[in-house]
C-alpha atoms as an extended CHARMM CRD file, in Angstrom:
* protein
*
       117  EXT
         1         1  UNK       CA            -66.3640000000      -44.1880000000       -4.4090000000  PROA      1               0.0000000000
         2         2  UNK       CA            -67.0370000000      -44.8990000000       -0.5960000000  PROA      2               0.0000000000
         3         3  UNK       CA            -65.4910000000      -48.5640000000       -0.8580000000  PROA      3               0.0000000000
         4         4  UNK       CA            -61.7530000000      -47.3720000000       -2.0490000000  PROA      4               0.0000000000
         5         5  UNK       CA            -60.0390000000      -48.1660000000        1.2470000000  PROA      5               0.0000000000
         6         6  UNK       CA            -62.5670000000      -50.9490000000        2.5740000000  PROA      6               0.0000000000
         7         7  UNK       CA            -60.4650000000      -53.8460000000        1.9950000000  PROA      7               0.0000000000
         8         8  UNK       CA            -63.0300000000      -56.5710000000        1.7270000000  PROA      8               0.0000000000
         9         9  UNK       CA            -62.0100000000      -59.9200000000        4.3760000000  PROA      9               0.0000000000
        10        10  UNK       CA            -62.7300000000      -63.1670000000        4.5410000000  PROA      10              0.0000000000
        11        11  UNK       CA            -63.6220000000      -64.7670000000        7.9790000000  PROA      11              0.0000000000
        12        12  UNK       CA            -62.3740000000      -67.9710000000        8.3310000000  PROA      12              0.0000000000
        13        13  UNK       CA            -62.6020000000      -70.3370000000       11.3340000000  PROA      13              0.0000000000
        14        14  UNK       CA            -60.0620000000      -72.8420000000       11.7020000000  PROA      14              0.0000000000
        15        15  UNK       CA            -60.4240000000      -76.2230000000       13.1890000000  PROA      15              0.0000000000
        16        16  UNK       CA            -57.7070000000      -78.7890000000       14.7310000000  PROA      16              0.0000000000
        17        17  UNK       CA            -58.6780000000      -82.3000000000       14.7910000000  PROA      17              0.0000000000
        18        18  UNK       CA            -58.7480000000      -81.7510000000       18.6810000000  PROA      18              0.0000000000
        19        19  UNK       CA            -61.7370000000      -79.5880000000       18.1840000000  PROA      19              0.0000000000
        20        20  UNK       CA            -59.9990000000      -76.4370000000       19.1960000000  PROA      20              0.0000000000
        21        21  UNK       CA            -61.4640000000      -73.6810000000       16.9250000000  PROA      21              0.0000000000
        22        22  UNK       CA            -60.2610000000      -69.6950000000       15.8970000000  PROA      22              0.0000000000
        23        23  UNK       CA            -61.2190000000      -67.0830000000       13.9910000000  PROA      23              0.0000000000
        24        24  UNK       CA            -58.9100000000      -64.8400000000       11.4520000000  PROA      24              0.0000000000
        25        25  UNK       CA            -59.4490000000      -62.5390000000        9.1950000000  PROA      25              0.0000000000
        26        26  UNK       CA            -57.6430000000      -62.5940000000        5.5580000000  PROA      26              0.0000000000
        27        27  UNK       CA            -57.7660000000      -60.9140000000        2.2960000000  PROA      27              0.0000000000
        28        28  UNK       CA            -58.8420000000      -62.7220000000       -1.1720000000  PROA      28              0.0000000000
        29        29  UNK       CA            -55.0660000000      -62.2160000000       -2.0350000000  PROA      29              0.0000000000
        30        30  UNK       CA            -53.7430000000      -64.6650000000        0.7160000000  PROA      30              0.0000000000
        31        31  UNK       CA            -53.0290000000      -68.2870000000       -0.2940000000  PROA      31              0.0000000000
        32        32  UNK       CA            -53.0190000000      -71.0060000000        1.4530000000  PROA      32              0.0000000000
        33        33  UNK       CA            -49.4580000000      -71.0630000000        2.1010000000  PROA      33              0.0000000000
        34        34  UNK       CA            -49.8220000000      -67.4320000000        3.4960000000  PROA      34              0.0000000000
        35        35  UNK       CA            -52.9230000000      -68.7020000000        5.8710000000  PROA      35              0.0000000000
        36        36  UNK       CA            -50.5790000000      -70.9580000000        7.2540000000  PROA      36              0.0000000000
        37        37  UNK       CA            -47.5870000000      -69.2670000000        8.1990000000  PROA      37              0.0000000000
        38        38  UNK       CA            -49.8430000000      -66.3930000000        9.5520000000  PROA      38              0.0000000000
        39        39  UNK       CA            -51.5370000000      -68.8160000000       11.7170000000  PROA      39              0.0000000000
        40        40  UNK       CA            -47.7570000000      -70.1980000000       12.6680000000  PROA      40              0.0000000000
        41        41  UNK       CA            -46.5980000000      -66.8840000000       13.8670000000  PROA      41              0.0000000000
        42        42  UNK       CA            -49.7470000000      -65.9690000000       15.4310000000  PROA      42              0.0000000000
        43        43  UNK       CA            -50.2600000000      -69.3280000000       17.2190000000  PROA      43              0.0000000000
        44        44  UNK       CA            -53.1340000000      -68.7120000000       19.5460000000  PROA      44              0.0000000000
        45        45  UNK       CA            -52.4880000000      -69.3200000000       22.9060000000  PROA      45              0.0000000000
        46        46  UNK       CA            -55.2900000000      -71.7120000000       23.8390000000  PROA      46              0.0000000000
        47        47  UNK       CA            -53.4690000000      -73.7430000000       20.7010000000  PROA      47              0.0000000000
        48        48  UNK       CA            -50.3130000000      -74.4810000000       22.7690000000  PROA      48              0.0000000000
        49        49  UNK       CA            -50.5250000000      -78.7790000000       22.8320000000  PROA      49              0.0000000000
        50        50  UNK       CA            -50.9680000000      -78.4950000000       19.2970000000  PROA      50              0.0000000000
        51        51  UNK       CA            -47.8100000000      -76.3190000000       18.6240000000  PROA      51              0.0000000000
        52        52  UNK       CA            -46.1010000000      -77.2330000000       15.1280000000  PROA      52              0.0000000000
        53        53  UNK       CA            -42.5570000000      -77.3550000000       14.4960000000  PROA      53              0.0000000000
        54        54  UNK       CA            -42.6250000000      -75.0720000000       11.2830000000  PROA      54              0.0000000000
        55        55  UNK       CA            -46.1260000000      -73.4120000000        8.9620000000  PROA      55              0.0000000000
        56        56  UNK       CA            -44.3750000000      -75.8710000000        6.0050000000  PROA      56              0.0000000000
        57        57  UNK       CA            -46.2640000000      -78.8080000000        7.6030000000  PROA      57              0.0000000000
        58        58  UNK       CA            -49.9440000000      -76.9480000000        8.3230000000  PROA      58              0.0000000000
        59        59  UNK       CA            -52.5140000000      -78.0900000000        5.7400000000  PROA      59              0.0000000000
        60        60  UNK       CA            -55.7560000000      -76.4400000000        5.0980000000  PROA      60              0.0000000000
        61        61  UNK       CA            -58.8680000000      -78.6130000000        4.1950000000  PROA      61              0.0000000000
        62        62  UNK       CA            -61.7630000000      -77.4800000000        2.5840000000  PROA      62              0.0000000000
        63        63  UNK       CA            -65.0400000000      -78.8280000000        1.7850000000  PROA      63              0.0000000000
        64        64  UNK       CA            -63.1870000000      -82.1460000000        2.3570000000  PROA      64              0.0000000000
        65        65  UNK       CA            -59.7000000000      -81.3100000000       -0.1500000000  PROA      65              0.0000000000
        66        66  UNK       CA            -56.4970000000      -80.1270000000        0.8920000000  PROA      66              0.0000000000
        67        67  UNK       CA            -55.5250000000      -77.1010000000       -0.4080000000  PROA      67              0.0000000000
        68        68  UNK       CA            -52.2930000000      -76.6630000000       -2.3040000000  PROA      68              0.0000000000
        69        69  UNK       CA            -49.9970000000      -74.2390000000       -1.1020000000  PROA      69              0.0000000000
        70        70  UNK       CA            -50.3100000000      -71.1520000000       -3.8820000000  PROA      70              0.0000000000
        71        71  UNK       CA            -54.6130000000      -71.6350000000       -3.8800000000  PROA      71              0.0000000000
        72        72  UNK       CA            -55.9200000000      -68.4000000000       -2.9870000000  PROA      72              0.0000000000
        73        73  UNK       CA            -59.1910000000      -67.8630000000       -0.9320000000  PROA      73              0.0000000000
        74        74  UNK       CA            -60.5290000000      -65.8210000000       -3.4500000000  PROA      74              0.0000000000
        75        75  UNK       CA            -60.3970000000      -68.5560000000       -6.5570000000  PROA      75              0.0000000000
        76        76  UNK       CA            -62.0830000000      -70.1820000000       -3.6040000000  PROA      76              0.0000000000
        77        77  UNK       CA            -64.6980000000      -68.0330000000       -4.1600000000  PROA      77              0.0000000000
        78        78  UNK       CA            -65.3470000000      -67.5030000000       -0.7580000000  PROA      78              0.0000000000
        79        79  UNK       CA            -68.4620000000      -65.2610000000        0.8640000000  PROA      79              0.0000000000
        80        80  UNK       CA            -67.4360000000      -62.1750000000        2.1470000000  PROA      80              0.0000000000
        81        81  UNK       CA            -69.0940000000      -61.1730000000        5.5170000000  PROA      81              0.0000000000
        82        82  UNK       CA            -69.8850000000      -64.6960000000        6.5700000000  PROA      82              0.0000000000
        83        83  UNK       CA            -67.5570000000      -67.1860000000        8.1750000000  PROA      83              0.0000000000
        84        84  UNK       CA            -66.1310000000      -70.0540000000        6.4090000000  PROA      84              0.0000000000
        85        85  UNK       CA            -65.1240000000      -73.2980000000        8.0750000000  PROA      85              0.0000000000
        86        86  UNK       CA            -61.1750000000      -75.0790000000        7.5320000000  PROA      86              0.0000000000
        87        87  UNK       CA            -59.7340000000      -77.7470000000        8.6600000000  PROA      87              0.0000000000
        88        88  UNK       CA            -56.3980000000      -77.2010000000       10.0550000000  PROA      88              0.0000000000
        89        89  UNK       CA            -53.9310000000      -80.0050000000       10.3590000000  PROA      89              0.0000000000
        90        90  UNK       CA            -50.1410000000      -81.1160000000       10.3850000000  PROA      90              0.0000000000
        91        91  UNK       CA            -49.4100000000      -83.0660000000        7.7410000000  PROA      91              0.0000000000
        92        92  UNK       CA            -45.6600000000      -83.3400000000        5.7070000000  PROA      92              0.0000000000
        93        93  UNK       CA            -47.0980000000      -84.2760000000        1.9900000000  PROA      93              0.0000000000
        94        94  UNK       CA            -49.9440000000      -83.5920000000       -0.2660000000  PROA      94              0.0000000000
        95        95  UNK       CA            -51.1570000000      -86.0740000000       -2.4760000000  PROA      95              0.0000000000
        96        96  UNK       CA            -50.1300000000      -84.6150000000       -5.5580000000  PROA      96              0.0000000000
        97        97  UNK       CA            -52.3490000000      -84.0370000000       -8.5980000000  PROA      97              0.0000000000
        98        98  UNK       CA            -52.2040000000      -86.6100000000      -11.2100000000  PROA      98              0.0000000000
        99        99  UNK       CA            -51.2260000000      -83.9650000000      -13.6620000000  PROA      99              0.0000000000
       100       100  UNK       CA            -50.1650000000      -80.0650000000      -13.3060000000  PROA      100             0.0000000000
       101       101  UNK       CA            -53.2800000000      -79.2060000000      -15.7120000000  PROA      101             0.0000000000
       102       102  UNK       CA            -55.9890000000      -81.4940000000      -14.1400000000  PROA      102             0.0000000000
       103       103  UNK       CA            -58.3260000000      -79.4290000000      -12.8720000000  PROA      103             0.0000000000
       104       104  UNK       CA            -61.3940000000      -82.2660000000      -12.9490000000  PROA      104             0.0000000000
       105       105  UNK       CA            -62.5920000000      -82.3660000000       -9.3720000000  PROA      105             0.0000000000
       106       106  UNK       CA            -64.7600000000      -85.6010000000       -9.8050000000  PROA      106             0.0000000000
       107       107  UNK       CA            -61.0730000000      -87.3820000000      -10.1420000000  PROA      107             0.0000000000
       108       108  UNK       CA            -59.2600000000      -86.9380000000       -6.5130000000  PROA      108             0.0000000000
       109       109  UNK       CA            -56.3410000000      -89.1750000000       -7.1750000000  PROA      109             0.0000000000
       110       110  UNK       CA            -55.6910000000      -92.7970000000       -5.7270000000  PROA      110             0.0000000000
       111       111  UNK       CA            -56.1200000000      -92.7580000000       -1.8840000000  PROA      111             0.0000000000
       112       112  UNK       CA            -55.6880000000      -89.6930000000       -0.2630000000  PROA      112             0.0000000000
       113       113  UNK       CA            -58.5950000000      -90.6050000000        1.9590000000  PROA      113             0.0000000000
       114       114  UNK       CA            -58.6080000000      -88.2030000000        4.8940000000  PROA      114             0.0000000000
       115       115  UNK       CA            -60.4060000000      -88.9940000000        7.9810000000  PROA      115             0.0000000000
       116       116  UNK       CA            -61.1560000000      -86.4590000000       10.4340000000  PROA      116             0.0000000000
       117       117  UNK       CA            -62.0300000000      -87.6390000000       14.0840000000  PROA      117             0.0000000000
């Protein structure tokens, strides 16, 4: 089959809450926590006020949630071939999850409120 080396990519473009935007390309494999120490050791230059001490505090948000560490893009479902929009930001903790197993997403826990400006 023609498609057993094409490696199929997902487009994502990153966003700091300065506005500063970038494109990368990653694999359905890659996780979150991958995403962000790839984008740590590939800081882009025009990124440089924004620099972060260590890829353990970058969080990715999506559609409005953070994204734990070991989420993958491709339980994301993500579209191949088009770009998909994060949010990229510094933070130390996640709200947690109420419970390991929860996987409700009406219930987003107590107030982890996140407002981008």
């Amino acid at each position: 089959p023609k498609t057993a080396f094409y490696v199929l990519q997902i487009n994502l473009r990153l966003i700091l809450v300065s506005g500063k935007t970038k494109e990368f390309l990653f694999s359905p494999n890659d996780s979150a926590a991958d995403i962000a120490k790839h984008v740590y050791d590939n800081w882009p230059m025009d990124w440089e006020e924004e620099q972060v001490s260590s890829p353990n505090i970058l969080r990715l948000i999506y559609q409005g949630r953070f994204l734990h560490g070991n989420v993958t893009l491709g339980a994301l479902k993500l579209p191949f071939g088009k770009t998909t929009v994060m949010h990229l930001v510094a933070r130390e903790t996640l709200p947690e999850p109420n419970s390991q197993g929860q996987r409700n997403r009406e219930k987003t826990g107590e107030s982890n409120c996140c407002v981008i400006l």
